[in-house]
Coordinates of C-alpha atoms in Angstrom, one line a residue:
M8 CA 4.3 -2.0 12.8
W9 CA 6.2 1.2 13.2
P10 CA 5.3 4.1 10.9
V11 CA 7.7 5.0 8.1
S12 CA 9.3 8.4 8.4
A13 CA 10.3 10.3 5.3
A14 CA 13.3 12.5 5.7
I15 CA 13.1 15.5 3.3
D16 CA 16.0 17.9 2.5
P17 CA 14.7 21.2 3.9
E18 CA 16.3 23.2 1.2
V19 CA 14.2 21.5 -1.4
G20 CA 10.9 22.0 0.5
V21 CA 11.6 25.7 1.1
A22 CA 12.8 26.4 -2.4
S23 CA 9.7 25.0 -4.0
T24 CA 7.1 26.2 -1.5
D25 CA 5.7 29.4 -3.0
P26 CA 5.2 28.4 -6.7
L27 CA 3.6 25.0 -5.6
M28 CA 1.3 26.6 -3.1
E29 CA 0.1 29.1 -5.7
L30 CA -0.7 26.2 -7.9
R31 CA -3.0 25.0 -5.1
G32 CA -4.7 28.4 -4.6
M33 CA -2.6 29.8 -1.8
T34 CA -1.7 33.4 -2.3
H35 CA -0.3 36.3 -0.2
D36 CA -3.4 37.8 1.4
P37 CA -2.6 39.5 4.8
G38 CA -5.5 39.2 7.2
A39 CA -7.3 36.4 5.4
V40 CA -8.4 33.5 7.6
S41 CA -7.3 29.9 6.9
L42 CA -9.2 27.1 8.6
I43 CA -7.4 23.8 9.2
A44 CA -9.5 20.8 9.9
G45 CA -6.8 18.1 10.3
P46 CA -4.0 17.4 12.8
L47 CA -0.9 19.5 12.4
Y48 CA 1.4 16.4 12.6
H49 CA 0.1 15.3 9.2
G50 CA 1.8 16.7 6.1
A51 CA -1.2 18.3 4.4
P52 CA -2.9 20.3 7.2
G53 CA 0.5 21.0 8.8
A54 CA 1.9 22.4 5.5
W55 CA -1.3 24.4 4.8
A56 CA -1.1 25.9 8.3
L57 CA 2.6 26.9 7.9
Q58 CA 2.0 28.2 4.4
G59 CA -1.0 30.2 5.6
L60 CA 1.2 32.0 8.2
H61 CA 3.9 32.4 5.5
H62 CA 1.4 34.1 3.2
G63 CA 0.1 36.5 6.0
H64 CA -3.1 34.6 6.9
C65 CA -4.6 34.1 10.4
V66 CA -4.7 30.4 10.9
L67 CA -7.7 28.9 12.7
L68 CA -7.6 25.4 14.0
A69 CA -10.9 23.6 14.0
G70 CA -10.0 20.9 16.5
R71 CA -12.0 17.7 16.5
W72 CA -14.2 17.5 13.4
D73 CA -17.8 18.4 13.6
S74 CA -19.6 19.3 10.4
E75 CA -21.9 22.0 11.7
T76 CA -19.1 23.5 13.8
F77 CA -17.0 23.8 10.5
L78 CA -19.8 25.8 8.9
R79 CA -20.3 27.9 12.0
L80 CA -16.6 28.8 12.0
V81 CA -16.6 29.6 8.2
E82 CA -19.5 32.0 8.7
R83 CA -18.3 33.6 12.0
Y84 CA -14.7 34.3 10.9
R85 CA -15.4 34.8 7.2
V86 CA -12.9 32.0 6.3
R87 CA -11.1 32.6 3.0
T88 CA -9.3 29.2 2.7
A89 CA -9.7 25.8 4.2
Q90 CA -7.8 22.5 4.1
L91 CA -10.0 19.4 4.1
A92 CA -10.1 15.7 3.1
P93 CA -12.7 13.8 1.1
I94 CA -14.2 12.3 4.3
H95 CA -15.1 15.9 5.4
F96 CA -17.0 16.5 2.2
H97 CA -18.9 13.3 2.7
R98 CA -19.8 14.2 6.3
L99 CA -20.8 17.7 5.3
L100 CA -23.2 16.4 2.6
T101 CA -24.9 14.2 5.2
L102 CA -26.2 17.3 7.0
P103 CA -29.9 18.0 6.6
D104 CA -30.7 20.7 4.1
E105 CA -32.0 23.0 6.8
V106 CA -28.7 22.9 8.6
R107 CA -26.7 23.5 5.5
D108 CA -28.9 26.5 4.5
R109 CA -28.4 28.0 7.9
Y110 CA -24.8 29.1 7.3
D111 CA -23.2 31.5 4.8
V112 CA -20.1 29.9 3.2
G113 CA -19.8 32.6 0.5
S114 CA -16.5 33.9 2.0
L115 CA -14.7 30.7 0.9
Q116 CA -12.4 31.2 -2.1
V117 CA -10.1 28.2 -1.8
V118 CA -10.9 24.8 -0.3
S119 CA -7.8 22.7 -0.7
H120 CA -8.1 18.9 -0.5
S121 CA -6.0 15.8 -0.8
G122 CA -5.4 12.6 1.1
A123 CA -7.6 10.3 -1.0
A124 CA -9.4 10.2 -4.3
T125 CA -12.7 12.1 -4.2
P126 CA -15.7 10.5 -5.9
V127 CA -16.8 12.6 -8.9
A128 CA -20.4 12.8 -7.7
T129 CA -19.3 14.0 -4.2
K130 CA -17.1 16.8 -5.7
H131 CA -19.9 17.9 -8.0
R132 CA -22.3 18.2 -5.1
M133 CA -19.7 20.2 -3.0
M134 CA -19.1 22.6 -5.9
A135 CA -22.9 23.1 -6.3
W136 CA -22.9 24.1 -2.6
F137 CA -19.6 25.9 -2.1
G138 CA -19.1 27.1 -5.6
P139 CA -16.0 26.4 -7.9
V140 CA -13.5 26.8 -5.0
L141 CA -12.2 23.2 -4.6
W142 CA -8.5 22.9 -5.4
E143 CA -7.2 19.4 -5.4
Y144 CA -3.7 18.0 -5.3
Y145 CA -1.9 14.7 -5.1
A146 CA 1.1 14.4 -2.9
A147 CA 2.8 12.3 -0.3
S148 CA 5.2 13.0 2.6
E149 CA 7.9 12.0 0.2
G150 CA 7.2 15.0 -2.1
F151 CA 4.7 17.0 -4.1
G152 CA 3.0 15.5 -7.2
T153 CA 0.1 17.1 -9.1
S154 CA -2.4 20.0 -8.8
I155 CA -5.7 20.8 -10.4
T156 CA -7.8 24.0 -10.3
P157 CA -11.6 24.0 -10.0
T158 CA -11.9 25.1 -13.7
D159 CA -9.6 22.3 -14.9
W160 CA -11.3 19.7 -12.8
L161 CA -14.7 20.6 -14.2
A162 CA -13.2 20.0 -17.7
H163 CA -11.5 16.8 -16.5
P164 CA -13.7 15.4 -13.7
G165 CA -12.0 12.8 -11.6
S166 CA -8.5 13.9 -12.4
V167 CA -6.0 15.0 -9.7
G168 CA -4.1 17.1 -12.1
R169 CA -0.9 17.1 -14.1
A170 CA 2.7 17.1 -12.9
D171 CA 3.7 20.2 -11.0
G172 CA 6.7 22.2 -12.5
N173 CA 10.4 22.0 -11.6
G174 CA 11.1 19.0 -13.9
A175 CA 8.4 16.7 -12.5
A176 CA 7.3 13.8 -14.6
M177 CA 5.0 10.7 -14.3
L178 CA 5.1 7.1 -15.5
I179 CA 2.5 4.4 -15.3
L180 CA 4.2 1.0 -15.3
D181 CA 3.0 -2.6 -15.2
E182 CA 4.3 -5.3 -12.8
D183 CA 7.3 -5.9 -15.2
G184 CA 8.3 -2.3 -15.3
K185 CA 6.9 -1.7 -18.8
E186 CA 5.4 1.7 -19.5
L187 CA 1.7 1.5 -20.2
P188 CA -0.2 3.6 -22.8
A189 CA -2.7 6.3 -22.0
G190 CA -5.9 4.9 -20.3
E191 CA -4.3 1.7 -18.9
T192 CA -4.0 1.3 -15.1
G193 CA -0.7 0.5 -13.5
Q194 CA 1.6 1.6 -10.7
L195 CA 2.3 5.4 -10.6
W196 CA 5.9 6.5 -10.5
I197 CA 6.8 10.2 -10.2
R198 CA 10.1 12.0 -10.8
L199 CA 10.5 14.9 -8.4
S200 CA 13.5 16.9 -7.2
A201 CA 12.3 16.5 -3.6
T202 CA 12.1 12.8 -3.6
M203 CA 15.5 12.4 -5.1
R204 CA 16.8 14.1 -2.0
S205 CA 14.6 12.2 0.5
S206 CA 14.7 8.8 2.1
Y207 CA 12.8 6.6 4.6
L208 CA 14.6 7.3 7.8
G209 CA 16.6 4.3 9.0
D210 CA 15.2 2.0 6.3
P211 CA 17.4 1.8 3.2
E212 CA 15.6 -1.3 1.9
A213 CA 12.2 0.6 1.9
T214 CA 13.9 3.5 0.2
A215 CA 15.4 1.3 -2.5
A216 CA 12.2 -0.5 -3.1
S217 CA 10.3 2.8 -3.7
R218 CA 12.8 3.9 -6.3
R219 CA 13.2 3.1 -10.0
G220 CA 16.0 5.2 -11.3
E221 CA 15.0 8.9 -10.9
Y222 CA 11.4 7.9 -10.2
H223 CA 9.6 7.2 -6.8
S224 CA 6.4 5.4 -6.0
V225 CA 4.2 5.1 -2.8
G226 CA 2.3 2.2 -4.4
D227 CA -0.7 4.1 -5.9
M228 CA -2.5 2.7 -8.9
A229 CA -3.5 5.2 -11.6
Y230 CA -3.7 6.0 -15.2
L231 CA -2.9 9.0 -17.5
D232 CA -5.1 10.2 -20.2
A233 CA -3.8 11.2 -23.7
E234 CA -3.3 14.8 -22.4
G235 CA -1.3 13.8 -19.3
W236 CA -4.1 14.3 -16.7
L237 CA -3.7 11.8 -13.8
Y238 CA -6.5 9.7 -12.4
L239 CA -6.0 7.8 -9.2
V240 CA -7.6 4.3 -9.0
D241 CA -6.5 2.8 -5.7
R242 CA -3.6 1.7 -3.5
R243 CA -1.8 -1.4 -4.8
T244 CA -2.1 -2.9 -1.3
D245 CA -5.9 -2.4 -1.3
M246 CA -6.4 -4.1 -4.7
I247 CA -8.4 -7.3 -4.7
L248 CA -7.3 -10.2 -7.0
S249 CA -10.6 -12.1 -7.4
G250 CA -10.7 -15.0 -9.8
G251 CA -7.6 -13.7 -11.5
V252 CA -9.1 -10.2 -12.1
N253 CA -8.1 -7.0 -10.4
V254 CA -10.9 -5.2 -8.4
Y255 CA -10.2 -1.7 -7.1
P256 CA -12.2 -1.1 -3.9
A257 CA -12.5 2.7 -4.4
E258 CA -14.4 2.1 -7.6
V259 CA -16.8 -0.2 -5.9
E260 CA -17.2 2.1 -2.9
D261 CA -18.0 5.1 -5.2
A262 CA -20.7 3.1 -6.9
L263 CA -22.3 1.8 -3.7
R264 CA -22.3 5.3 -2.1
R265 CA -24.8 6.3 -4.7
H266 CA -27.5 4.1 -3.1
P267 CA -29.7 6.3 -0.9
G268 CA -29.5 3.7 2.0
V269 CA -25.7 3.9 2.2
A270 CA -24.1 6.6 4.3
D271 CA -20.6 5.1 4.0
V272 CA -18.9 1.9 2.8
A273 CA -15.6 0.1 2.7
V274 CA -14.7 -2.7 0.3
I275 CA -12.1 -5.2 1.2
G276 CA -11.0 -8.6 0.0
V277 CA -11.5 -11.7 2.2
P278 CA -10.0 -15.2 1.6
D279 CA -12.1 -17.5 -0.6
E280 CA -11.3 -21.1 -1.6
E281 CA -12.7 -20.8 -5.1
W282 CA -11.9 -17.2 -6.0
G283 CA -8.7 -16.7 -4.0
W284 CA -10.2 -13.4 -2.7
R285 CA -13.8 -12.3 -2.7
V286 CA -15.2 -8.8 -2.7
H287 CA -16.8 -7.9 0.7
A288 CA -18.6 -4.6 1.5
V289 CA -18.9 -3.1 5.0
V290 CA -21.8 -0.7 5.0
V291 CA -22.8 2.1 7.3
P292 CA -26.6 2.7 6.7
A293 CA -27.9 6.1 6.0
D294 CA -30.1 7.9 8.6
G295 CA -33.6 6.3 8.4
A296 CA -32.3 3.1 6.7
L297 CA -32.7 0.0 8.7
A298 CA -29.8 -2.4 8.6
G299 CA -30.9 -5.9 7.8
P300 CA -31.7 -8.4 5.0
A301 CA -34.0 -6.1 3.1
L302 CA -31.5 -3.3 2.8
A303 CA -28.7 -5.8 2.0
E304 CA -30.9 -7.1 -0.9
E305 CA -31.6 -3.6 -2.1
I306 CA -27.9 -2.8 -2.2
R307 CA -27.1 -6.1 -4.0
G308 CA -29.8 -5.3 -6.6
F309 CA -28.3 -1.8 -7.0
A310 CA -24.8 -3.3 -7.5
E311 CA -26.2 -5.4 -10.3
Q312 CA -27.2 -2.3 -12.1
V313 CA -24.0 -0.3 -11.7
L314 CA -21.2 -2.8 -11.4
A315 CA -19.7 -5.5 -13.6
G316 CA -20.3 -9.0 -12.1
Y317 CA -16.8 -9.6 -10.9
K318 CA -16.8 -6.2 -9.0
R319 CA -20.0 -6.9 -7.1
P320 CA -19.7 -7.7 -3.4
R321 CA -20.2 -11.3 -2.6
G322 CA -20.5 -10.5 1.1
L323 CA -22.1 -7.6 2.9
E324 CA -22.3 -6.6 6.5
F325 CA -23.5 -3.5 8.4
R326 CA -21.5 -1.4 10.9
E327 CA -22.3 1.8 12.8
S328 CA -19.1 3.4 11.7
L329 CA -15.9 2.7 9.7
P330 CA -12.3 3.2 10.8
Y331 CA -10.6 6.4 9.6
S332 CA -7.3 8.0 10.4
P333 CA -7.2 11.4 12.0
T334 CA -6.5 12.8 8.6
G335 CA -9.6 11.3 7.0
K336 CA -8.1 8.2 5.2
L337 CA -10.3 5.1 5.2
L338 CA -8.3 2.4 7.0
R339 CA -9.3 -0.7 5.0
R340 CA -6.3 -2.5 6.5
A341 CA -7.9 -2.4 9.9
L342 CA -10.9 -4.2 8.5
R343 CA -8.8 -6.7 6.6
D344 CA -6.9 -7.6 9.8
E345 CA -10.1 -8.7 11.5
P346 CA -11.1 -12.4 11.3
S347 CA -12.8 -13.2 8.0
P348 CA -16.6 -13.0 8.1

């Protein structure tokens, strides 16, 4: 499968750059150092690097990710802003306390992150370490979406913000295109000036399928609260329909990561004659945890305490690592494409 390319009108991107980046903590600060942890060909790190230069920053490229190297660079160059993804937070938090305490990260004023929903517990732990400097936003190559400051996030934990300015608006629709009330999960549709002047290059059918009037969707499932704060749930393509009930892998993964024996986990649906699809967990054991029947039983027992019955994994296996994209997105599809266990 070839990747989909989103063609964006450059006038739209340039015109909206400064006010949107300020919503994400980027300000004019000549001489400040911005650290980029992801590849420049991806929208988020590439845009943050370009905007760092535009705002007078010295842009430092971290290269291949290594958690301790990141901390070393922050301390050595007194890094002011950084652009990360949730997987980087997870890996930083797995460092031993003595390693984390070795480095001074007090120069950080803005750590911008996007790319996937961040577990609430993970973000709380990062703020306890780095301070209230985590600025989150939701966006896609097709256009900007929402932003949330550290202060607003602490008041609305788990949210990715409210619609950015310039006439942006959001709808949550069910499968029939009916707008859902606050608190109910459905497909997220966003109205943005940028997406109205963008398209999927050479694929008019994909462009048409992603549009509903003035609104655009990349297939994310979400809900809005009564005040308009947006909460991501999962990708529609990752949702598991088990026994006629929707199961969102990210919710199950967030719960299982709280077990001390779990370093990382991916949840996928696998075919099942009775249930249609059954919930299956692929677990990376934490350091010192021994993969095997005893740990699997511990995790299942933990799941019984923190998850509703239909959300609990019916299958569980151990791996040394999970597939991630260079930008830190968990590639559940790569696991689904493997033969069913």
